[in-house]
C-alpha cells in the first residue's frame, strides 16, 4: 500500500483537503471522499464522458486523471453549475428540450457544454456536434442534446445583447 | 388533461443538476463490502486446481467464495435453472465467474480478483454459428418449425427464385450505467436490495432462492436505471445474488458494480443470427412461397433465448403477406456469453431477414425496392383481397403502413432523390450514394402470455397530494411521467400533485419485467384502475353529479378544491388508497404450433435513409433520415419522439459501427468503447426529420396510445439497406452486405460487386 498524499482541491468554490493514495483517480476522490456524485463512472477509460468535470478552465475526464495530478486545482462539477432551485441556462434548456432520457450522461454532457459555449459562444450545429464528440449518450440519438445546447447558446446571447 | 401533453421527464430537474441517484450514488454504510468476480481465462473445459492465496492476501480483502462455499447453487437463470453463480468446475465461456471476492473498496476487490491462479484442462470451444450448427449443439430437442401452406412447391412453381444468406452480428447494450446492486441486511435475515434492474420481482425471486428464504423476506427497490435496453432484464441477477450471499454471511452491507470491461466480458448481448432464405415470386416481385432458416447464437446458457428466437420467427413477415411459408429456427449453444434480451428481442433479426429478401428480389427483377415492398404489403382495411393473415394466424386488421409509407415517400421526395442518387452515381466514380425506405410492423405483448399483467398502488393523502407506485421501472424512457400523466388526468389535478416513488416489490408484487415495450400499456391501465377506484369512492361520498377537473372536484355544479375534497373524504372515513390491476385481453398463443394471437396489436413506422460511401475506403455517412412513426394517440409526444430518435440511432449503430469480435480462443476483443463503437454525436444523420403518425390505436389501450420502446429500433434497418444500395451502384452483382456494415465490410462488398472478388 502506497503512502498517502495530502491533497488540496477547490471544488465548486469550496476548499477541500483530504488524504489519498497517489494512484487514486480523480473521479473516485470526488465521488467517494467528497460525496460529489454528479460526475458518473461510465466506461472507466475516458471515452464516454460521463465523468467530465472542468479543471482549471478545461474539460477533463476525471476517470483517467490521478487525483495527485489535480492537486491544487480548481474544479467545477455539475453541482457547481446550478441547483434544482436555480438552474443554469443550459440545465433549463436540457430539461425543456428533452435533452436527456436515462440521465446518466447528462451531468457530463452539461458540464462539457458549459465549457463549449465559453470557448465558442455562437457555435453552429456542426461545431456543437464536434465539440460534444467526447461525450456518449446511448438513449437519445443526440438530436435533443444538440437542440438543447443551440437553444441555450441563443438564449445566453440574446440576454447579453439585451444587457449591452 | 395531462395526457397527450409534451411534459419533460419526471426527473429532468434532478438529472440536469446531477442529483438523480443511481445505485452507485446511494450513500453506503461505513462497513459496506465491495465485491468483484474472478473470471475464467478459457472458453471451454474444466478446472484442475485453484489457488486463491494471493487473492486472500491482497490488501483490503475480507473473504473469498468458491461455488462450494455458497449456501445453494445460487442459480441466476431467468428460465431453466442452468446458470450457477460461480463455476461448478466446468467452464462454459471466457469470462465466466469462478470466484467472488469481498473487500473494503471497489478498487481493492477488483485488484484482488485478478490474482487467482487457476489451472484448467481445456476442451475445444464452439464459438461461431457455423461451429455450433455443424456440431448440432443446440438448446431444445429439435429446431422449432412453423409452417403455413406449402412453401417448397410454391417456390418451385414461381417465375423467379431468389436465395441467399444474411449474417448479422450481436450488439452490446452499453447502458451508460453498468450493472450494479447493493444489499443491506435487515432484521431476522431479511434483505433490502437496491438493484439497477428492469425486473425487480425476478431479483427478489432469485435472491430468495439463493438464500433459501421466502420471497416475503426480500424487498427490492429500483428508483431508476442509467439505461437498460433489455440488458437489465436478467443480467443483474448475479450481482444482487452475490451481494445477498455476502450480506447474509457477514451481516454487513455489500455492493457490486461491474467495471465496464467486466460488464462487456461477463454479460449477455443481442443474439447474432444467420438467416438463410429461399423465396419464389411472380413477375411483379410478389412472394408466392418463402423458406427461412434462422440460426441464433445463444451462448452458454438458455436465458431468454427461446422467446427471443420465437419473436424472430414472429417477425419473419414484417409488413408482408407470405401465403406459403416455412420458418425453421435453431437455438445454438456456444461457448460465449449467454445472449439475452435487447430492444426488439429477436424481432429486429427476423425483420432484417425479410427486408434483405425484398431488396434481393428488387435487384433480381430490376425493380424499385419500394415498389416490391408495396406489392407484398398486407391488405389495408379497405383493400380486402384476402392478404391479412400472418404466418401465425393473427389477422392484421389495421394495416396503416400503405398510407404511412405513401406519406413518408411524398414528404421526403423519395422518387426524386432516388433518381438524383442514380445520376450522382453515374458521374462520380469514388463516392456512391444509396437510398432506402423500409417499414416496420412490430407485435406488442409478451409472447409468454401470463406476463401480460400489471399492478399499481395509489394513495391520496388528506392534503390532496397523491403518491403513485406501479410495477414498471424507469430506465430513461419516461414511463414514470406517462403514468403520472394518466393519474393526473383521472383525478383532474396538475401533474405536480402526483409523486411517483421507486419501484418496490413491497408495494406492488409479482410484477413482470419492464420489457416488450409494454411498460405504459400495462402499468398505465393498472394505475387508471386504481385511480378510478378511489375516484368512485370519493364521488359516491361527495354527491350525485361529480366531476374531477381543473384541480377541483365539481359536485352538482359547484367546485371544491381537490385537497378539500380529499380532506372531507378522509374525515368521513372513506378509504383513499387502492390497488389496480390489468391484464391484456384477447391473447391466445401456442408457441409449439406457432398459431394464435400472440399480440394485442401492432405498432407501425417507416424510415427513409440516404447514405454516401467512399468506395476506396469503405467510410460512410448517413446524409439524411426521415421517419414517420405510429405511437397511436401519444401519451406524451416529446417522450415518444425521443424514443423514436434514440431507437433509430441505436438500430443504425447495430447495423453499422457496433462490431463484436471474439478471437479464436473465445475472448471478446471489443470489450470497451475504445474498440466497440457506439454512435457518437457526430454520427447522427445530417438531416433528421421525425414525426408521429396522426392516429389512434384501434384496440382499447390506455388513452388509445401505442407502445413505443422497441419498434423504432428497427427503423435503423433503412440505413443498412441504403448502404447496400450504394454498394450496388458499383456493379451488376447483388450487394449482399452483411451486418454490421463496417467500413471493412463495405469495402469488401464493393470489391465483390465491382471486381467480382
GROMACS .gro file of C-alpha atoms in nm, chain A residues 1 23 28 31-32 37-38 40-45 47-48 50 78-79 82-84 87 91 94-96 98 100-107 110 125 128-129 132-133 136-144 146, chain B residues 8-9 12-13 15-19 22 24-25 59 106 111 171-174 176-177 225-227 229 257 259-260 342 475-476 638-639 642-643 645-646 649-650 658 673-674 678-682 684-686 688:
model
  102
    1UNK     CA    1   0.000   0.000   0.000
   23UNK     CA    2  -0.285   0.607  -0.769
   28UNK     CA    3  -1.317   0.828  -0.709
   31UNK     CA    4  -1.738   1.052  -0.553
   32UNK     CA    5  -1.609   0.859  -0.253
   37UNK     CA    6  -2.181   1.202  -0.712
   38UNK     CA    7  -2.297   1.411  -1.009
   40UNK     CA    8  -2.059   0.935  -1.304
   41UNK     CA    9  -1.836   0.642  -1.384
   42UNK     CA   10  -1.948   0.522  -1.726
   43UNK     CA   11  -1.663   0.348  -1.906
   44UNK     CA   12  -1.358   0.388  -1.677
   45UNK     CA   13  -1.146   0.465  -1.983
   47UNK     CA   14  -1.431   0.750  -2.378
   48UNK     CA   15  -1.786   0.813  -2.261
   50UNK     CA   16  -2.000   1.074  -1.803
   78UNK     CA   17  -2.229   1.966  -1.236
   79UNK     CA   18  -2.311   2.052  -0.874
   82UNK     CA   19  -2.661   2.516  -1.086
   83UNK     CA   20  -2.901   2.362  -0.838
   84UNK     CA   21  -3.258   2.233  -0.865
   87UNK     CA   22  -3.091   2.612  -1.285
   91UNK     CA   23  -2.971   2.295  -1.738
   94UNK     CA   24  -3.175   2.030  -2.140
   95UNK     CA   25  -3.487   1.994  -1.927
   96UNK     CA   26  -3.716   2.186  -2.158
   98UNK     CA   27  -3.583   1.689  -2.351
  100UNK     CA   28  -3.197   1.354  -2.169
  101UNK     CA   29  -3.356   1.015  -2.110
  102UNK     CA   30  -3.190   0.793  -1.852
  103UNK     CA   31  -2.991   1.095  -1.735
  104UNK     CA   32  -2.669   0.910  -1.661
  105UNK     CA   33  -2.466   1.102  -1.922
  106UNK     CA   34  -2.641   1.433  -1.852
  107UNK     CA   35  -2.409   1.579  -1.582
  110UNK     CA   36  -2.390   1.974  -1.943
  125UNK     CA   37  -2.477   2.278  -3.523
  128UNK     CA   38  -2.172   2.158  -3.134
  129UNK     CA   39  -2.155   1.804  -3.267
  132UNK     CA   40  -1.956   1.718  -2.790
  133UNK     CA   41  -1.800   1.419  -2.968
  136UNK     CA   42  -2.155   0.944  -2.536
  137UNK     CA   43  -2.531   0.912  -2.490
  138UNK     CA   44  -2.692   0.572  -2.552
  139UNK     CA   45  -3.056   0.684  -2.526
  140UNK     CA   46  -3.139   0.999  -2.716
  141UNK     CA   47  -2.964   0.973  -3.050
  142UNK     CA   48  -2.823   1.321  -2.963
  143UNK     CA   49  -3.092   1.514  -3.154
  144UNK     CA   50  -3.233   1.686  -2.846
  146UNK     CA   51  -2.776   1.933  -2.981
  172UNK     CA   52  -4.046   1.689  -1.959
  173UNK     CA   53  -3.911   1.371  -1.800
  176UNK     CA   54  -3.537   1.609  -1.560
  177UNK     CA   55  -3.456   1.864  -1.291
  179UNK     CA   56  -3.078   1.477  -1.397
  180UNK     CA   57  -2.959   1.820  -1.512
  181UNK     CA   58  -2.825   1.901  -1.167
  182UNK     CA   59  -2.656   1.567  -1.106
  183UNK     CA   60  -2.882   1.494  -0.809
  186UNK     CA   61  -2.839   0.569  -0.925
  188UNK     CA   62  -2.373   0.368  -0.712
  189UNK     CA   63  -2.473   0.711  -0.578
  223UNK     CA   64  -0.490  -0.553   0.067
  270UNK     CA   65  -1.433  -0.140  -0.513
  275UNK     CA   66  -0.731  -0.575  -0.796
  335UNK     CA   67  -2.485  -0.591  -3.003
  336UNK     CA   68  -2.362  -0.479  -2.664
  337UNK     CA   69  -2.622  -0.285  -2.470
  338UNK     CA   70  -2.376  -0.029  -2.344
  340UNK     CA   71  -2.410   0.406  -1.962
  341UNK     CA   72  -2.462   0.289  -1.603
  389UNK     CA   73  -3.153   0.278  -1.423
  390UNK     CA   74  -2.891   0.457  -1.628
  391UNK     CA   75  -3.019   0.275  -1.936
  393UNK     CA   76  -3.236  -0.174  -2.331
  421UNK     CA   77  -2.073  -0.272  -0.967
  423UNK     CA   78  -1.632  -0.220  -1.425
  424UNK     CA   79  -1.707  -0.158  -1.796
  506UNK     CA   80  -3.205  -0.648  -2.624
  639UNK     CA   81  -3.473   0.347  -1.739
  640UNK     CA   82  -3.499   0.680  -1.916
  802UNK     CA   83  -4.181   1.460  -2.681
  803UNK     CA   84  -4.107   1.146  -2.486
  806UNK     CA   85  -3.723   1.084  -2.806
  807UNK     CA   86  -3.778   0.707  -2.817
  809UNK     CA   87  -3.484   0.919  -3.245
  810UNK     CA   88  -3.286   0.719  -2.991
  813UNK     CA   89  -2.975   0.574  -3.391
  814UNK     CA   90  -2.926   0.262  -3.176
  822UNK     CA   91  -2.108  -0.178  -3.347
  837UNK     CA   92  -1.564   0.182  -2.601
  838UNK     CA   93  -1.209   0.215  -2.738
  842UNK     CA   94  -2.146   0.310  -3.046
  843UNK     CA   95  -2.284   0.614  -3.232
  844UNK     CA   96  -2.143   0.947  -3.116
  845UNK     CA   97  -2.286   1.296  -3.151
  846UNK     CA   98  -2.120   1.342  -3.488
  848UNK     CA   99  -2.622   1.127  -3.634
  849UNK     CA  100  -2.775   1.196  -3.981
  850UNK     CA  101  -2.701   1.546  -4.116
  852UNK     CA  102  -3.303   1.412  -3.937
   0.00000   0.00000   0.00000
